Amino acid sequence: MKTLSYEKRLNQRLFVNIVCIIISVILLALILGIEKFAPLRPMYFGASIGLFLVSTALFFRNKALRKDQEKMERLKLLETDERNVYILRVSYTIFTYVSIGTLYISMLVSGFFSTTVFYTLETLLCLNLLLILMIRRLVEKRY
Amino acid sequence: MKTRIAELRRQQKLSQEDLAMAVGVTRQTITSLEVGKYTASLVLAHKIARFFHLTIEEIFLFEEEESL
């Protein structure tokens, strides 16, 4: 199994943080700058500000971690500890089952009120199941 | 899975934290291994065995009926 060093992983996270900051700024500029998008402002403003704040906070945290060797080692131990990794995997698996189940129940309930919501959730559910199958195939090839 | 980690650790007057640091895991992992709540991976089992200068079989007591 190919594993990344923790420093490389931190660099990757920093890169993702920067990409998210750029996306949030572009989104903000589009929403605030183009009058055509004015009705969407309340929704997208909150979402892009949220993305911007979280990405910026994580960016500075990850950058500070690179400088503080002791803190980095402590976090590395917590993240790479095999029991913690196992707990995380089990949690993700349970989360997947619960979210698929919730989506399915939501789809059934929504059908009584709106066909649009029903078909949207149905598409989302099918897409999720398809994604799970595709990811499984990819992971199978890796191991 | 039953282990002799706690017994060996006490024999060598080591704390859970000492052992955890030596094998690169958290103290909570050592606690879980000692009480049998968590089964170590082959890599961790190997590190622990090497730390105590014993074989894996001498520390980890595998029972046939145990599920993997």
Tab-separated table of C-alpha atoms in Angstrom:
chain	number	residue	atom	x	y	z
A	1	MET	CA	0.000	0.000	0.000
A	2	LYS	CA	1.323	3.405	-0.986
A	3	THR	CA	1.307	5.902	1.889
A	4	LEU	CA	2.094	9.600	1.888
A	5	SER	CA	4.392	11.196	4.422
A	6	TYR	CA	2.611	13.485	6.851
A	7	GLU	CA	4.472	16.538	5.533
A	8	LYS	CA	3.291	15.757	2.000
A	9	ARG	CA	-0.232	15.274	3.291
A	10	LEU	CA	-0.057	18.689	4.987
A	11	ASN	CA	1.140	20.266	1.730
A	12	GLN	CA	-1.775	18.664	-0.116
A	13	ARG	CA	-4.184	20.051	2.474
A	14	LEU	CA	-2.657	23.513	2.081
A	15	PHE	CA	-3.165	23.252	-1.677
A	16	VAL	CA	-6.818	22.224	-1.202
A	17	ASN	CA	-7.288	25.123	1.269
A	18	ILE	CA	-5.948	27.600	-1.316
A	19	VAL	CA	-8.192	26.146	-4.058
A	20	CYS	CA	-11.226	26.466	-1.754
A	21	ILE	CA	-10.314	30.085	-0.889
A	22	ILE	CA	-10.053	30.920	-4.621
A	23	ILE	CA	-13.387	29.197	-5.376
A	24	SER	CA	-15.127	31.084	-2.550
A	25	VAL	CA	-13.710	34.426	-3.728
A	26	ILE	CA	-14.799	33.743	-7.342
A	27	LEU	CA	-18.253	32.724	-6.119
A	28	LEU	CA	-18.512	35.877	-3.982
A	29	ALA	CA	-17.419	38.082	-6.877
A	30	LEU	CA	-19.959	36.461	-9.210
A	31	ILE	CA	-22.812	36.754	-6.723
A	32	LEU	CA	-22.054	40.330	-5.691
A	33	GLY	CA	-20.849	41.597	-9.070
A	34	ILE	CA	-23.422	40.276	-11.524
A	35	GLU	CA	-26.893	41.743	-11.104
A	36	LYS	CA	-28.497	38.726	-12.790
A	37	PHE	CA	-27.564	36.618	-9.755
A	38	ALA	CA	-29.128	39.058	-7.248
A	39	PRO	CA	-32.006	36.720	-6.259
A	40	LEU	CA	-29.462	34.018	-5.387
A	41	ARG	CA	-27.438	36.291	-3.082
A	42	PRO	CA	-28.894	35.199	0.286
A	43	MET	CA	-28.121	31.527	-0.413
A	44	TYR	CA	-24.763	31.766	-2.150
A	45	PHE	CA	-23.419	34.621	-0.013
A	46	GLY	CA	-23.695	32.507	3.153
A	47	ALA	CA	-22.276	29.410	1.447
A	48	SER	CA	-19.275	31.201	-0.057
A	49	ILE	CA	-18.515	33.178	3.117
A	50	GLY	CA	-18.653	29.919	5.072
A	51	LEU	CA	-16.296	28.209	2.620
A	52	PHE	CA	-13.962	31.204	2.703
A	53	LEU	CA	-13.798	31.399	6.513
A	54	VAL	CA	-13.326	27.651	7.037
A	55	SER	CA	-10.680	27.360	4.287
A	56	THR	CA	-8.778	30.406	5.575
A	57	ALA	CA	-8.840	29.133	9.162
A	58	LEU	CA	-7.633	25.681	8.063
A	59	PHE	CA	-4.984	27.226	5.822
A	60	PHE	CA	-3.444	29.194	8.714
A	61	ARG	CA	-3.744	26.203	11.055
A	62	ASN	CA	-1.968	23.905	8.586
A	63	LYS	CA	0.688	26.526	7.878
A	64	ALA	CA	1.335	26.987	11.607
A	65	LEU	CA	1.535	23.218	12.027
A	66	ARG	CA	4.362	22.991	9.498
A	67	LYS	CA	6.440	25.346	11.634
A	68	ASP	CA	5.688	23.710	14.998
A	69	GLN	CA	7.350	20.283	14.853
A	70	GLU	CA	6.046	19.183	18.265
A	71	LYS	CA	2.427	20.015	17.459
A	72	MET	CA	2.769	18.364	14.063
A	73	GLU	CA	4.105	15.160	15.609
A	74	ARG	CA	1.219	15.111	18.108
A	75	LEU	CA	-1.367	15.580	15.376
A	76	LYS	CA	0.398	13.045	13.160
A	77	LEU	CA	0.187	10.473	15.949
A	78	LEU	CA	-3.515	11.174	16.463
A	79	GLU	CA	-4.289	10.966	12.747
A	80	THR	CA	-2.162	7.951	11.928
A	81	ASP	CA	-2.873	5.930	15.067
A	82	GLU	CA	-4.325	2.680	13.699
A	83	ARG	CA	-7.202	2.534	16.202
A	84	ASN	CA	-8.221	6.096	15.303
A	85	VAL	CA	-8.035	5.233	11.599
A	86	TYR	CA	-10.190	2.151	12.250
A	87	ILE	CA	-12.731	4.218	14.246
A	88	LEU	CA	-12.867	6.754	11.410
A	89	ARG	CA	-13.440	4.035	8.801
A	90	VAL	CA	-16.239	2.433	10.823
A	91	SER	CA	-17.810	5.872	11.398
A	92	TYR	CA	-17.707	6.659	7.668
A	93	THR	CA	-19.287	3.308	6.824
A	94	ILE	CA	-22.117	3.855	9.335
A	95	PHE	CA	-22.526	7.432	8.083
A	96	THR	CA	-22.867	6.181	4.496
A	97	TYR	CA	-25.603	3.689	5.417
A	98	VAL	CA	-27.449	6.246	7.558
A	99	SER	CA	-27.281	8.991	4.911
A	100	ILE	CA	-28.461	6.634	2.148
A	101	GLY	CA	-31.321	5.488	4.393
A	102	THR	CA	-32.232	9.078	5.299
A	103	LEU	CA	-32.170	10.058	1.636
A	104	TYR	CA	-34.442	7.145	0.740
A	105	ILE	CA	-36.966	7.991	3.507
A	106	SER	CA	-36.840	11.696	2.548
A	107	MET	CA	-37.534	10.736	-1.063
A	108	LEU	CA	-40.582	8.656	-0.054
A	109	VAL	CA	-41.974	11.376	2.245
A	110	SER	CA	-41.346	14.195	-0.235
A	111	GLY	CA	-43.410	12.384	-2.886
A	112	PHE	CA	-46.573	13.272	-0.951
A	113	PHE	CA	-45.846	16.993	-1.252
A	114	SER	CA	-43.785	17.637	-4.371
A	115	THR	CA	-42.937	15.524	-7.405
A	116	THR	CA	-39.979	17.819	-8.233
A	117	VAL	CA	-38.370	17.192	-4.844
A	118	PHE	CA	-39.163	13.462	-5.191
A	119	TYR	CA	-37.395	13.157	-8.543
A	120	THR	CA	-34.472	15.319	-7.363
A	121	LEU	CA	-33.917	13.112	-4.321
A	122	GLU	CA	-34.368	9.971	-6.422
A	123	THR	CA	-31.691	11.170	-8.846
A	124	LEU	CA	-29.425	12.066	-5.941
A	125	LEU	CA	-29.939	8.624	-4.405
A	126	CYS	CA	-29.161	6.825	-7.678
A	127	LEU	CA	-26.106	9.031	-8.156
A	128	ASN	CA	-24.888	8.248	-4.633
A	129	LEU	CA	-25.311	4.495	-5.138
A	130	LEU	CA	-23.547	4.689	-8.489
A	131	LEU	CA	-20.701	6.661	-6.896
A	132	ILE	CA	-20.332	4.078	-4.125
A	133	LEU	CA	-20.060	1.305	-6.732
A	134	MET	CA	-17.532	3.270	-8.788
A	135	ILE	CA	-15.402	4.159	-5.761
A	136	ARG	CA	-15.482	0.532	-4.626
A	137	ARG	CA	-14.229	-0.610	-8.040
A	138	LEU	CA	-11.427	1.968	-7.917
A	139	VAL	CA	-10.380	1.010	-4.392
A	140	GLU	CA	-10.494	-2.690	-5.331
A	141	LYS	CA	-8.001	-2.035	-8.136
A	142	ARG	CA	-5.667	-0.264	-5.708
A	143	TYR	CA	-5.457	-3.163	-3.246
B	1	MET	CA	-8.239	-10.942	21.503
B	2	LYS	CA	-6.450	-11.584	24.782
B	3	THR	CA	-2.958	-10.161	25.116
B	4	ARG	CA	-0.130	-10.205	27.631
B	5	ILE	CA	0.708	-6.561	27.016
B	6	ALA	CA	-0.404	-5.309	30.459
B	7	GLU	CA	1.511	-8.102	32.203
B	8	LEU	CA	4.707	-7.507	30.215
B	9	ARG	CA	4.412	-3.756	30.633
B	10	ARG	CA	4.118	-4.097	34.425
B	11	GLN	CA	7.065	-6.482	34.502
B	12	GLN	CA	9.201	-3.838	32.815
B	13	LYS	CA	7.689	-1.023	34.939
B	14	LEU	CA	6.474	0.874	31.908
B	15	SER	CA	3.468	3.142	31.654
B	16	GLN	CA	0.939	2.844	28.831
B	17	GLU	CA	2.201	6.197	27.567
B	18	ASP	CA	5.813	4.868	27.398
B	19	LEU	CA	4.772	1.823	25.390
B	20	ALA	CA	2.479	3.905	23.157
B	21	MET	CA	5.310	6.292	22.339
B	22	ALA	CA	7.719	3.450	21.668
B	23	VAL	CA	5.438	1.761	19.136
B	24	GLY	CA	3.955	4.945	17.631
B	25	VAL	CA	0.325	4.799	18.739
B	26	THR	CA	-1.836	6.650	21.256
B	27	ARG	CA	-2.221	5.633	24.901
B	28	GLN	CA	-5.894	4.839	24.204
B	29	THR	CA	-4.852	2.198	21.645
B	30	ILE	CA	-2.690	0.467	24.246
B	31	THR	CA	-5.605	0.574	26.719
B	32	SER	CA	-7.954	-0.967	24.133
B	33	LEU	CA	-5.411	-3.677	23.293
B	34	GLU	CA	-4.914	-4.523	26.961
B	35	VAL	CA	-8.612	-4.896	27.669
B	36	GLY	CA	-9.183	-6.801	24.425
B	37	LYS	CA	-11.500	-4.233	22.839
B	38	TYR	CA	-9.287	-3.745	19.804
B	39	THR	CA	-7.214	-6.197	17.775
B	40	ALA	CA	-3.834	-4.920	16.646
B	41	SER	CA	-2.812	-4.948	13.002
B	42	LEU	CA	0.045	-7.182	11.950
B	43	VAL	CA	2.371	-4.168	11.805
B	44	LEU	CA	1.521	-3.025	15.337
B	45	ALA	CA	1.662	-6.581	16.687
B	46	HIS	CA	5.110	-6.899	15.139
B	47	LYS	CA	6.278	-3.598	16.679
B	48	ILE	CA	5.025	-4.603	20.137
B	49	ALA	CA	6.620	-8.046	19.878
B	50	ARG	CA	9.920	-6.496	18.826
B	51	PHE	CA	9.721	-4.010	21.699
B	52	PHE	CA	9.380	-6.819	24.266
B	53	HIS	CA	11.876	-9.084	22.420
B	54	LEU	CA	9.241	-11.804	22.105
B	55	THR	CA	7.288	-13.395	19.275
B	56	ILE	CA	3.794	-12.241	18.289
B	57	GLU	CA	2.328	-15.569	19.484
B	58	GLU	CA	3.840	-15.079	22.924
B	59	ILE	CA	2.032	-11.754	23.367
B	60	PHE	CA	-1.180	-12.095	21.392
B	61	LEU	CA	-3.216	-15.117	22.420
B	62	PHE	CA	-5.261	-16.071	19.378
B	63	GLU	CA	-8.310	-18.223	19.948
B	64	GLU	CA	-9.681	-20.286	17.051
B	65	GLU	CA	-13.291	-19.175	17.495
B	66	GLU	CA	-12.392	-15.492	17.263
B	67	SER	CA	-13.832	-13.712	14.272
B	68	LEU	CA	-11.475	-11.592	12.220
